Amino acid sequence: MYRTHTCGALRLQDAAKEVTLAGWVQTIRKFGAITFIDLRDRYGITQLLFGEELNRLLEANPPGREFVIQVKGVVMERSNKNANIPTGEIEVAVLSFKVLNASVTPPFTIQDDTDGGDDLRMKFRYLDLRRNVVKRNLELRYAVSRSARNFLHENDFMDIETPFLIKSTPEGARDFVVPSRMNAGQFYALPQSPQTFKQLLMVSGYDRYYQVVKCFRDEDLRADRQPEFTQIDCEMSFVEQEDILNMFEGLIKRIFKDVKGLDYTATVERMSWEDAMWQYGNDKPDTRFGMQVANLKVPRHVFPEKHAFIVESPVEKGGFKVFEEAETVLAIAVSGCSEYSRKQTDELTEWVKRPQIGMKGLAYIKCNTDGSFKSSMDKFYDETQLQSFAASVKASAGDLILILAGAEERTRKAISELRLEMGKRLGLRKNDEFKLLWVLDFPLFEYSAEDNRWVARHHPFTSPRPSDVDTMIHHSPLIEDASKYLEHPYANIKANAYDMVLNGNEIGGGSIRIYQRDLQEKMFAALGMSPEESQHKFGFLLGAFEYGAPPHGGIAFGFDRLCSILGGSESIRDFIAFPKNNSGRDVMLDAPSTIDNRQLEELNIRLTDKNHPSH
Amino acid sequence: MYRTHTCGALRLQDAAKEVTLAGWVQTIRKFGAITFIDLRDRYGITQLLFGEELNRLLEANPPGREFVIQVKGVVMERSNKNANIPTGEIEVAVLSFKVLNASVTPPFTIQDDTDGGDDLRMKFRYLDLRRNVVKRNLELRYAVSRSARNFLHENDFMDIETPFLIKSTPEGARDFVVPSRMNAGQFYALPQSPQTFKQLLMVSGYDRYYQVVKCFRDEDLRADRQPEFTQIDCEMSFVEQEDILNMFEGLIKRIFKDVKGLDYTATVERMSWEDAMWQYGNDKPDTRFGMQVANLKVPRHVFPEKHAFIVESPVEKGGFKVFEEAETVLAIAVSGCSEYSRKQTDELTEWVKRPQIGMKGLAYIKCNTDGSFKSSMDKFYDETQLQSFAASVKASAGDLILILAGAEERTRKAISELRLEMGKRLGLRKNDEFKLLWVLDFPLFEYSAEDNRWVARHHPFTSPRPSDVDTMIHHSPLIEDASKYLEHPYANIKANAYDMVLNGNEIGGGSIRIYQRDLQEKMFAALGMSPEESQHKFGFLLGAFEYGAPPHGGIAFGFDRLCSILGGSESIRDFIAFPKNNSGRDVMLDAPSTIDNRQLEELNIRLTDKNHPSH
């Protein structure tokens, strides 16, 4: 062993001990004939004192920043104590030292506030990983996985590994594929999730399964997506939705406790998907703050069951063409912002007009503290009408009402974004506040106008709510009149599915699964698969359902995202040791890369020129 | 929840409780107007009693083997207790029941001694996994991973995930590759191991790393190899070989304790690679028993340092041409077998002549209990000479000496196989006895006659023993005279590497790594890589070594193999939930398989016809 102690271990009670340390040179400070070096390792920093004699040796062979050195010395009480670090009361008076390895000057400083840009830090990721902030992220990641594993173990879950080289069954996202050398012309696929395997394990009777497992999706990468990502993947047999919700609330609360020291004793709120869409414009609302959406005008076909959410307001009574012509008019009341200046409201208007939001403009009503109103629509609405708006939106004196109008889907998305932005500006989205929410009762199907058929909102193994099973079994999925797809019985089938939302992020999602062959076949048919196709792709699962499949369900948590939220960061990349960039490249390795012709030949494939397609 | 208890939970003290159980019908036994059903789940079996009234309902709707049923009933003391199962004192008198899912007749019986052949069980793996023997294997696997994780956690190791989509750098085994859609004409590779990543993590200062991780090798599969396999992968900084040996002996002993309840307090033996080859003919000797190899005749060039191992014997003094012409003559003394019949020695002769062993014949000397000798070479050797042989081989009265002669490498391998076979026949290789061994001091290089250059015996990141570093640095790796390659200084360089052997199986291996750029460059050069090539393939690692790389080393355990040995099985497939067959196929999924032309087009590749190569 090159050391007797780590750089985080020594304390005042170790004074006078002779020790050996090894680590990296963090800083070098010369004071005349003596030198101080801060020696760093994973565990901390220890100050080394090179007295006059040693200093001469040091100067003959001077180490620089990030050199790896080994020192023998004696632990001494420091005269000048540093209360900020656990080793701050001592230093090691060096008796001898050895340079174990030199370092050229790093391309950026190894500090919390580094001068390195993103690209440089990714190229030299092994140096970026030395920074304390990054190290803390990976430590948090490990703590989360450790906590999850312990909880699941204590609850009789078994970690069972599922294969990585599987069969390509593209549904939704694209598979990454792997050419097989031994089976010419054939390919494996990398799993998008272990979904069918964990269901087979339930059929096999394993009852409670988990895995912390890499998954792969060949998608066009949006910001903060990775082609490979990690899931905490779980499945249980003989359970109903309620059992799953209870178990996995418990998991997340345990992680809060173990990792953040946080007692989350509150009941986890539950909200239907429809309520979330009406009230927050979003299926993963951030419920750390209120500021719910007021639905002033919404077309009839949207969420037909819940029109109680549409509030009375003078929206169509002022002759304001923008509102009259808009499909949807939505508003939020922002607390304490009635005194926004023209400059501020202009800036908000520019914000909603950005292409990412895509609105044409923003209307506002200032509910002044003196009870008066001031609006961007003063031409169209009188004081009484403005007051009526304020009542509809449940605004109080001092609030700023922000109103968006336009096409339903875009406008709802925009009001949701605006709400989040205002919440952020008002400091209502605190990194150290954690608010969980279950979103339930998603639609089982979405309508694809392109193919005039249903597509699975979640995945084809999600079961309908128990009360909707008969509807699904007893009606044909065929849509005879495309214009009336909303009247098809399938349009109202709800999924027996649930998403767990943390601070406005979906951190996990799952469902009670179909476990009956006939219902599964109906589902595949509803998705436009012929019996032959479903047999070819999922014959093993349909087969398994014939041999005593138990009722079962599960959930998968996005591990990278969960870590980033717990770490108070918006970027999952900060919580992955070796992430890829937005083009799916590992810039440190320079991967992907070309391969030898010999490799291609062995795999029985050749490249096509992108500009000269082969057909 | 579909149950109040599992099928393994109920005991006598639960008598009179009303319970709900769910599980699979294991057996149905009718006795006149009543029926017993054994209900099975992951946790055990509970006997259900259907009394007269319920029996009528049961007969109206009869469940079969492997049906999933739910029952409500009352726990009762059994009159006819079964001491073999924990629930054997009770039964559940059924009050009501429900068939949750039916089952067609399984293609084989779900029992320990199933009637299903290997192919059938693999195709219906989800049914095979229901068998108790397979379940116990997966439970053992989970117990091993849990134990390893706990030990490593307690010793400050951190689980850090490394990427799966990396760069192809074929060295040794073939990479599986993954075409990149977003980077046309480029490929990722799946990792053969996280070797370079864990070394980078050491450069980053993470100090103690572990991962239980899937690795991939596209090899022609020998029996009991899998294209994807799992490693317990570990790395440490600031350590020497001794530190690693101590730490990981501790890991394996902890696993013995946690998983097998076994206190392995003995010191783990250590043996040099040369000694292992001389004494056991094998670099992973099974040291549960002795029966060491006696080296009667060995060519001078083999293991030049240790000729003390060649024992004096009359091998070349009898005019026996087979021995005179053989490069190598090796013998073992098999205890208590001097009374083998002619039929038995003939059978052994046939055994060594099988193509897997490939010997031309077998000589033997029976050391009779009366002190006389009887040999297959009585024509050539007199009694005194036979006695002299016996002394050389350290045989005692009652032993059977078996002698093989032929070309060095094949003969040594054959005597090793014969020794293992005799050990097995004599019951010396007990499944419940565990014997660990470190094998040390492997050659760093092997000679490739084909290319007249060195190849890495382990991998190119293994360092030479400290005493051999200067030899490596100060000599050119070029071999000027191929016929004298053994005289090249590199031929005697030993690796700072170690294998852990358990009961004759290599369960883990590792090394102290090179951490100096110049030595690593020398290593790449020794392996015939140009500076450009080593920069292209491993530039990131060479770069990392310039920024303060600490001394480090590690080890990787073959998790599948470790589990199979602990489980007393020869087949790793029995310890993998969804294994592939010897052609790398998953017969349950029918993977690999063809993929859509659209997928190929998106990936910018096309198939070549194997019979019409593209060049």
PDB file of N, CA and C in Angstrom, chain A residues 1 24 42-43 101 104 126 129-130 141-142 146 150 153 156 161 164 174 186-188 203-204 206-207 228 230 243 515 546-549 584-585 593 602 606 608, chain B residues 1 24 42-43 101 104 126 129-130 141-142 146 150 153 156 161 164 174 186-188 203-204 206-207 228 230 243 515 546-549 584-585 593 602 604 606:
ATOM      1  N   MET A   1       0.850  -1.191   0.000  1.00  0.00           N
ATOM      2  CA  MET A   1       0.000   0.000   0.000  1.00  0.00           C
ATOM      3  C   MET A   1       0.889   1.245   0.000  1.00  0.00           C
ATOM      4  N   TRP A  24      -2.811  13.825  -5.039  1.00  0.00           N
ATOM      5  CA  TRP A  24      -2.548  14.787  -6.086  1.00  0.00           C
ATOM      6  C   TRP A  24      -2.230  16.167  -5.489  1.00  0.00           C
ATOM      7  N   ARG A  42      -9.613  11.299  -3.105  1.00  0.00           N
ATOM      8  CA  ARG A  42     -11.082  11.189  -3.094  1.00  0.00           C
ATOM      9  C   ARG A  42     -11.685  11.558  -1.745  1.00  0.00           C
ATOM     10  N   TYR A  43     -10.895  11.404  -0.684  1.00  0.00           N
ATOM     11  CA  TYR A  43     -11.453  11.521   0.659  1.00  0.00           C
ATOM     12  C   TYR A  43     -11.281  12.918   1.256  1.00  0.00           C
ATOM     13  N   ASN A 101       4.164  10.174 -10.109  1.00  0.00           N
ATOM     14  CA  ASN A 101       3.903  10.427 -11.522  1.00  0.00           C
ATOM     15  C   ASN A 101       3.757  11.939 -11.728  1.00  0.00           C
ATOM     16  N   VAL A 104       1.492  17.081 -16.861  1.00  0.00           N
ATOM     17  CA  VAL A 104       1.604  18.320 -17.623  1.00  0.00           C
ATOM     18  C   VAL A 104       0.491  19.243 -17.126  1.00  0.00           C
ATOM     19  N   TYR A 126     -11.727  12.634 -17.850  1.00  0.00           N
ATOM     20  CA  TYR A 126     -11.017  12.048 -16.698  1.00  0.00           C
ATOM     21  C   TYR A 126     -10.439  13.125 -15.786  1.00  0.00           C
ATOM     22  N   LEU A 129     -13.706  14.755 -14.001  1.00  0.00           N
ATOM     23  CA  LEU A 129     -14.189  13.880 -12.918  1.00  0.00           C
ATOM     24  C   LEU A 129     -13.434  14.093 -11.609  1.00  0.00           C
ATOM     25  N   ARG A 130     -12.265  14.763 -11.701  1.00  0.00           N
ATOM     26  CA  ARG A 130     -11.536  15.051 -10.466  1.00  0.00           C
ATOM     27  C   ARG A 130     -12.164  16.190  -9.674  1.00  0.00           C
ATOM     28  N   ARG A 141     -25.139   9.551  -6.914  1.00  0.00           N
ATOM     29  CA  ARG A 141     -25.678   8.489  -7.765  1.00  0.00           C
ATOM     30  C   ARG A 141     -25.496   7.121  -7.110  1.00  0.00           C
ATOM     31  N   TYR A 142     -24.306   6.911  -6.577  1.00  0.00           N
ATOM     32  CA  TYR A 142     -24.068   5.627  -5.913  1.00  0.00           C
ATOM     33  C   TYR A 142     -24.962   5.484  -4.682  1.00  0.00           C
ATOM     34  N   ARG A 146     -27.601   2.460  -4.079  1.00  0.00           N
ATOM     35  CA  ARG A 146     -27.436   1.668  -2.856  1.00  0.00           C
ATOM     36  C   ARG A 146     -28.735   1.673  -2.038  1.00  0.00           C
ATOM     37  N   ASN A 150     -31.171  -1.548  -1.349  1.00  0.00           N
ATOM     38  CA  ASN A 150     -31.454  -1.999   0.013  1.00  0.00           C
ATOM     39  C   ASN A 150     -32.956  -2.089   0.265  1.00  0.00           C
ATOM     40  N   HIS A 153     -34.393  -4.991  -1.698  1.00  0.00           N
ATOM     41  CA  HIS A 153     -33.978  -6.258  -1.088  1.00  0.00           C
ATOM     42  C   HIS A 153     -34.815  -6.552   0.153  1.00  0.00           C
ATOM     43  N   ASP A 156     -38.177  -8.110  -0.441  1.00  0.00           N
ATOM     44  CA  ASP A 156     -38.226  -9.399  -1.139  1.00  0.00           C
ATOM     45  C   ASP A 156     -38.073  -9.322  -2.653  1.00  0.00           C
ATOM     46  N   GLU A 161     -30.698 -10.551 -13.760  1.00  0.00           N
ATOM     47  CA  GLU A 161     -30.188  -9.931 -14.980  1.00  0.00           C
ATOM     48  C   GLU A 161     -30.919 -10.445 -16.207  1.00  0.00           C
ATOM     49  N   PHE A 164     -28.881  -8.508 -22.906  1.00  0.00           N
ATOM     50  CA  PHE A 164     -28.660  -7.284 -23.672  1.00  0.00           C
ATOM     51  C   PHE A 164     -28.729  -7.544 -25.170  1.00  0.00           C
ATOM     52  N   ARG A 174     -36.555   3.777 -32.024  1.00  0.00           N
ATOM     53  CA  ARG A 174     -35.708   2.896 -32.818  1.00  0.00           C
ATOM     54  C   ARG A 174     -34.798   2.062 -31.926  1.00  0.00           C
ATOM     55  N   GLN A 186     -28.330 -11.637 -39.880  1.00  0.00           N
ATOM     56  CA  GLN A 186     -29.245 -11.445 -38.755  1.00  0.00           C
ATOM     57  C   GLN A 186     -28.647 -10.478 -37.747  1.00  0.00           C
ATOM     58  N   PHE A 187     -29.522  -9.903 -36.957  1.00  0.00           N
ATOM     59  CA  PHE A 187     -29.126  -8.860 -36.008  1.00  0.00           C
ATOM     60  C   PHE A 187     -29.733  -9.122 -34.642  1.00  0.00           C
ATOM     61  N   TYR A 188     -28.968  -8.796 -33.621  1.00  0.00           N
ATOM     62  CA  TYR A 188     -29.539  -8.635 -32.296  1.00  0.00           C
ATOM     63  C   TYR A 188     -30.002  -7.182 -32.179  1.00  0.00           C
ATOM     64  N   VAL A 203     -44.315 -14.475 -15.158  1.00  0.00           N
ATOM     65  CA  VAL A 203     -44.925 -15.741 -15.577  1.00  0.00           C
ATOM     66  C   VAL A 203     -44.175 -16.921 -14.944  1.00  0.00           C
ATOM     67  N   SER A 204     -42.862 -16.746 -14.771  1.00  0.00           N
ATOM     68  CA  SER A 204     -42.048 -17.801 -14.158  1.00  0.00           C
ATOM     69  C   SER A 204     -42.204 -17.862 -12.647  1.00  0.00           C
ATOM     70  N   TYR A 206     -41.366 -15.330 -10.367  1.00  0.00           N
ATOM     71  CA  TYR A 206     -40.343 -14.665  -9.540  1.00  0.00           C
ATOM     72  C   TYR A 206     -40.910 -13.508  -8.715  1.00  0.00           C
ATOM     73  N   ASP A 207     -42.150 -13.098  -9.041  1.00  0.00           N
ATOM     74  CA  ASP A 207     -42.926 -12.395  -8.018  1.00  0.00           C
ATOM     75  C   ASP A 207     -42.522 -10.949  -7.771  1.00  0.00           C
ATOM     76  N   GLU A 228     -27.769   5.835 -24.289  1.00  0.00           N
ATOM     77  CA  GLU A 228     -27.830   4.783 -23.276  1.00  0.00           C
ATOM     78  C   GLU A 228     -28.125   5.449 -21.948  1.00  0.00           C
ATOM     79  N   THR A 230     -29.986   4.675 -17.739  1.00  0.00           N
ATOM     80  CA  THR A 230     -30.147   3.631 -16.723  1.00  0.00           C
ATOM     81  C   THR A 230     -31.521   3.712 -16.080  1.00  0.00           C
ATOM     82  N   ASP A 243     -51.318  -1.312  -4.785  1.00  0.00           N
ATOM     83  CA  ASP A 243     -50.150  -1.958  -4.177  1.00  0.00           C
ATOM     84  C   ASP A 243     -48.850  -1.382  -4.728  1.00  0.00           C
ATOM     85  N   TYR A 515     -52.274  -9.632 -18.924  1.00  0.00           N
ATOM     86  CA  TYR A 515     -51.705 -10.963 -18.682  1.00  0.00           C
ATOM     87  C   TYR A 515     -52.554 -12.064 -19.303  1.00  0.00           C
ATOM     88  N   GLU A 546     -50.131 -18.381 -22.090  1.00  0.00           N
ATOM     89  CA  GLU A 546     -50.983 -19.569 -22.117  1.00  0.00           C
ATOM     90  C   GLU A 546     -50.695 -20.537 -20.987  1.00  0.00           C
ATOM     91  N   TYR A 547     -49.620 -20.303 -20.267  1.00  0.00           N
ATOM     92  CA  TYR A 547     -49.182 -21.278 -19.262  1.00  0.00           C
ATOM     93  C   TYR A 547     -49.335 -20.767 -17.835  1.00  0.00           C
ATOM     94  N   GLY A 548     -50.398 -20.042 -17.566  1.00  0.00           N
ATOM     95  CA  GLY A 548     -50.599 -19.604 -16.184  1.00  0.00           C
ATOM     96  C   GLY A 548     -49.835 -18.339 -15.863  1.00  0.00           C
ATOM     97  N   ALA A 549     -50.202 -17.253 -16.555  1.00  0.00           N
ATOM     98  CA  ALA A 549     -49.577 -15.958 -16.259  1.00  0.00           C
ATOM     99  C   ALA A 549     -50.328 -15.294 -15.110  1.00  0.00           C
ATOM    100  N   GLY A 584     -24.694  12.024 -29.820  1.00  0.00           N
ATOM    101  CA  GLY A 584     -24.454  10.628 -29.454  1.00  0.00           C
ATOM    102  C   GLY A 584     -22.981  10.254 -29.500  1.00  0.00           C
ATOM    103  N   ARG A 585     -22.087  11.238 -29.487  1.00  0.00           N
ATOM    104  CA  ARG A 585     -20.656  10.939 -29.565  1.00  0.00           C
ATOM    105  C   ARG A 585     -20.027  10.980 -28.181  1.00  0.00           C
ATOM    106  N   SER A 593     -16.749   5.279 -34.335  1.00  0.00           N
ATOM    107  CA  SER A 593     -15.671   5.497 -35.302  1.00  0.00           C
ATOM    108  C   SER A 593     -15.791   4.456 -36.408  1.00  0.00           C
ATOM    109  N   GLU A 602     -16.529  -9.855 -41.931  1.00  0.00           N
ATOM    110  CA  GLU A 602     -16.919 -10.942 -41.027  1.00  0.00           C
ATOM    111  C   GLU A 602     -18.389 -10.849 -40.629  1.00  0.00           C
ATOM    112  N   ARG A 606     -21.940  -4.287 -45.538  1.00  0.00           N
ATOM    113  CA  ARG A 606     -21.112  -3.255 -46.142  1.00  0.00           C
ATOM    114  C   ARG A 606     -21.804  -1.917 -45.968  1.00  0.00           C
ATOM    115  N   THR A 608     -23.320   1.662 -47.078  1.00  0.00           N
ATOM    116  CA  THR A 608     -23.896   2.307 -48.248  1.00  0.00           C
ATOM    117  C   THR A 608     -23.457   3.747 -48.207  1.00  0.00           C
TER     118      THR A 608
ATOM    119  N   MET B   1     -53.970  -6.127  -3.447  1.00  0.00           N
ATOM    120  CA  MET B   1     -53.117  -7.321  -3.355  1.00  0.00           C
ATOM    121  C   MET B   1     -53.999  -8.566  -3.474  1.00  0.00           C
ATOM    122  N   TRP B  24     -49.654 -21.083  -8.173  1.00  0.00           N
ATOM    123  CA  TRP B  24     -49.796 -22.039  -9.266  1.00  0.00           C
ATOM    124  C   TRP B  24     -50.168 -23.418  -8.732  1.00  0.00           C
ATOM    125  N   ARG B  42     -43.152 -18.558  -5.402  1.00  0.00           N
ATOM    126  CA  ARG B  42     -41.698 -18.449  -5.222  1.00  0.00           C
ATOM    127  C   ARG B  42     -41.257 -18.832  -3.809  1.00  0.00           C
ATOM    128  N   TYR B  43     -42.182 -18.693  -2.846  1.00  0.00           N
ATOM    129  CA  TYR B  43     -41.788 -18.832  -1.448  1.00  0.00           C
ATOM    130  C   TYR B  43     -42.026 -20.221  -0.891  1.00  0.00           C
ATOM    131  N   ASN B 101     -55.989 -17.377 -14.013  1.00  0.00           N
ATOM    132  CA  ASN B 101     -55.556 -17.606 -15.387  1.00  0.00           C
ATOM    133  C   ASN B 101     -55.386 -19.110 -15.580  1.00  0.00           C
ATOM    134  N   VAL B 104     -52.500 -24.181 -20.491  1.00  0.00           N
ATOM    135  CA  VAL B 104     -52.524 -25.410 -21.279  1.00  0.00           C
ATOM    136  C   VAL B 104     -51.480 -26.349 -20.662  1.00  0.00           C
ATOM    137  N   TYR B 126     -39.289 -19.709 -19.797  1.00  0.00           N
ATOM    138  CA  TYR B 126     -40.133 -19.141 -18.735  1.00  0.00           C
ATOM    139  C   TYR B 126     -40.810 -20.224 -17.916  1.00  0.00           C
ATOM    140  N   LEU B 129     -37.782 -21.873 -15.769  1.00  0.00           N
ATOM    141  CA  LEU B 129     -37.434 -21.010 -14.625  1.00  0.00           C
ATOM    142  C   LEU B 129     -38.347 -21.252 -13.419  1.00  0.00           C
ATOM    143  N   ARG B 130     -39.499 -21.913 -13.659  1.00  0.00           N
ATOM    144  CA  ARG B 130     -40.373 -22.222 -12.532  1.00  0.00           C
ATOM    145  C   ARG B 130     -39.835 -23.379 -11.700  1.00  0.00           C
ATOM    146  N   ARG B 141     -27.340 -16.767  -7.247  1.00  0.00           N
ATOM    147  CA  ARG B 141     -26.712 -15.686  -8.005  1.00  0.00           C
ATOM    148  C   ARG B 141     -26.978 -14.330  -7.354  1.00  0.00           C
ATOM    149  N   TYR B 142     -28.203 -14.116  -6.976  1.00  0.00           N
ATOM    150  CA  TYR B 142     -28.526 -12.838  -6.334  1.00  0.00           C
ATOM    151  C   TYR B 142     -27.806 -12.711  -4.989  1.00  0.00           C
ATOM    152  N   ARG B 146     -25.263  -9.710  -4.027  1.00  0.00           N
ATOM    153  CA  ARG B 146     -25.581  -8.920  -2.829  1.00  0.00           C
ATOM    154  C   ARG B 146     -24.394  -8.947  -1.846  1.00  0.00           C
ATOM    155  N   ASN B 150     -22.069  -5.738  -0.815  1.00  0.00           N
ATOM    156  CA  ASN B 150     -21.956  -5.314   0.581  1.00  0.00           C
ATOM    157  C   ASN B 150     -20.492  -5.237   1.012  1.00  0.00           C
ATOM    158  N   HIS B 153     -18.816  -2.293  -0.718  1.00  0.00           N
ATOM    159  CA  HIS B 153     -19.300  -1.038  -0.138  1.00  0.00           C
ATOM    160  C   HIS B 153     -18.629  -0.768   1.208  1.00  0.00           C
ATOM    161  N   ASP B 156     -15.212   0.786   1.042  1.00  0.00           N
ATOM    162  CA  ASP B 156     -15.068   2.090   0.379  1.00  0.00           C
ATOM    163  C   ASP B 156     -15.043   2.036  -1.140  1.00  0.00           C
ATOM    164  N   GLU B 161     -21.001   3.444 -13.046  1.00  0.00           N
ATOM    165  CA  GLU B 161     -21.359   2.843 -14.326  1.00  0.00           C
ATOM    166  C   GLU B 161     -20.480   3.372 -15.456  1.00  0.00           C
ATOM    167  N   PHE B 164     -21.689   1.542 -22.380  1.00  0.00           N
ATOM    168  CA  PHE B 164     -21.809   0.320 -23.183  1.00  0.00           C
ATOM    169  C   PHE B 164     -21.558   0.593 -24.656  1.00  0.00           C
ATOM    170  N   ARG B 174     -12.948 -10.630 -30.682  1.00  0.00           N
ATOM    171  CA  ARG B 174     -13.694  -9.716 -31.561  1.00  0.00           C
ATOM    172  C   ARG B 174     -14.699  -8.904 -30.769  1.00  0.00           C
ATOM    173  N   GLN B 186     -20.162   4.919 -39.245  1.00  0.00           N
ATOM    174  CA  GLN B 186     -19.392   4.702 -38.022  1.00  0.00           C
ATOM    175  C   GLN B 186     -20.115   3.715 -37.103  1.00  0.00           C
ATOM    176  N   PHE B 187     -19.330   3.138 -36.224  1.00  0.00           N
ATOM    177  CA  PHE B 187     -19.846   2.080 -35.349  1.00  0.00           C
ATOM    178  C   PHE B 187     -19.404   2.321 -33.915  1.00  0.00           C
ATOM    179  N   TYR B 188     -20.288   1.984 -32.998  1.00  0.00           N
ATOM    180  CA  TYR B 188     -19.880   1.802 -31.609  1.00  0.00           C
ATOM    181  C   TYR B 188     -19.426   0.348 -31.456  1.00  0.00           C
ATOM    182  N   VAL B 203      -7.310   7.352 -12.690  1.00  0.00           N
ATOM    183  CA  VAL B 203      -6.651   8.618 -13.021  1.00  0.00           C
ATOM    184  C   VAL B 203      -7.473   9.791 -12.468  1.00  0.00           C
ATOM    185  N   SER B 204      -8.794   9.618 -12.467  1.00  0.00           N
ATOM    186  CA  SER B 204      -9.675  10.662 -11.940  1.00  0.00           C
ATOM    187  C   SER B 204      -9.710  10.696 -10.418  1.00  0.00           C
ATOM    188  N   TYR B 206     -10.822   8.137  -8.303  1.00  0.00           N
ATOM    189  CA  TYR B 206     -11.939   7.465  -7.615  1.00  0.00           C
ATOM    190  C   TYR B 206     -11.487   6.300  -6.747  1.00  0.00           C
ATOM    191  N   ASP B 207     -10.211   5.881  -6.917  1.00  0.00           N
ATOM    192  CA  ASP B 207      -9.577   5.161  -5.821  1.00  0.00           C
ATOM    193  C   ASP B 207     -10.008   3.706  -5.657  1.00  0.00           C
ATOM    194  N   GLU B 228     -22.597 -12.776 -24.111  1.00  0.00           N
ATOM    195  CA  GLU B 228     -22.680 -11.747 -23.082  1.00  0.00           C
ATOM    196  C   GLU B 228     -22.540 -12.432 -21.736  1.00  0.00           C
ATOM    197  N   THR B 230     -21.213 -11.718 -17.320  1.00  0.00           N
ATOM    198  CA  THR B 230     -21.181 -10.701 -16.275  1.00  0.00           C
ATOM    199  C   THR B 230     -19.893 -10.795 -15.465  1.00  0.00           C
ATOM    200  N   ASP B 243      -1.628  -5.981  -1.752  1.00  0.00           N
ATOM    201  CA  ASP B 243      -2.867  -5.342  -1.286  1.00  0.00           C
ATOM    202  C   ASP B 243      -4.092  -5.913  -1.989  1.00  0.00           C
ATOM    203  N   TYR B 515       1.051   2.522 -15.540  1.00  0.00           N
ATOM    204  CA  TYR B 515       0.460   3.853 -15.348  1.00  0.00           C
ATOM    205  C   TYR B 515       1.376   4.958 -15.849  1.00  0.00           C
ATOM    206  N   GLU B 546      -0.677  11.318 -18.809  1.00  0.00           N
ATOM    207  CA  GLU B 546       0.172  12.509 -18.723  1.00  0.00           C
ATOM    208  C   GLU B 546      -0.258  13.464 -17.625  1.00  0.00           C
ATOM    209  N   TYR B 547      -1.427  13.201 -17.033  1.00  0.00           N
ATOM    210  CA  TYR B 547      -1.976  14.173 -16.078  1.00  0.00           C
ATOM    211  C   TYR B 547      -2.007  13.646 -14.650  1.00  0.00           C
ATOM    212  N   GLY B 548      -0.945  12.934 -14.268  1.00  0.00           N
ATOM    213  CA  GLY B 548      -0.927  12.475 -12.877  1.00  0.00           C
ATOM    214  C   GLY B 548      -1.725  11.207 -12.679  1.00  0.00           C
ATOM    215  N   ALA B 549      -1.295  10.117 -13.336  1.00  0.00           N
ATOM    216  CA  ALA B 549      -1.951   8.815 -13.140  1.00  0.00           C
ATOM    217  C   ALA B 549      -1.334   8.135 -11.921  1.00  0.00           C
ATOM    218  N   GLY B 584     -24.974 -18.883 -30.079  1.00  0.00           N
ATOM    219  CA  GLY B 584     -25.263 -17.495 -29.722  1.00  0.00           C
ATOM    220  C   GLY B 584     -26.711 -17.118 -29.948  1.00  0.00           C
ATOM    221  N   ARG B 585     -27.589 -18.102 -30.051  1.00  0.00           N
ATOM    222  CA  ARG B 585     -29.003 -17.804 -30.289  1.00  0.00           C
ATOM    223  C   ARG B 585     -29.807 -17.868 -29.005  1.00  0.00           C
ATOM    224  N   SER B 593     -32.314 -12.054 -35.437  1.00  0.00           N
ATOM    225  CA  SER B 593     -33.253 -12.263 -36.527  1.00  0.00           C
ATOM    226  C   SER B 593     -33.005 -11.211 -37.596  1.00  0.00           C
ATOM    227  N   GLU B 602     -31.634   3.199 -42.764  1.00  0.00           N
ATOM    228  CA  GLU B 602     -31.360   4.270 -41.797  1.00  0.00           C
ATOM    229  C   GLU B 602     -29.949   4.157 -41.233  1.00  0.00           C
ATOM    230  N   ASN B 604     -27.426   3.029 -42.860  1.00  0.00           N
ATOM    231  CA  ASN B 604     -26.443   3.154 -43.937  1.00  0.00           C
ATOM    232  C   ASN B 604     -25.600   1.907 -44.123  1.00  0.00           C
ATOM    233  N   ARG B 606     -25.815  -2.327 -45.774  1.00  0.00           N
ATOM    234  CA  ARG B 606     -26.589  -3.346 -46.479  1.00  0.00           C
ATOM    235  C   ARG B 606     -25.929  -4.693 -46.240  1.00  0.00           C
TER     236      ARG B 606
END
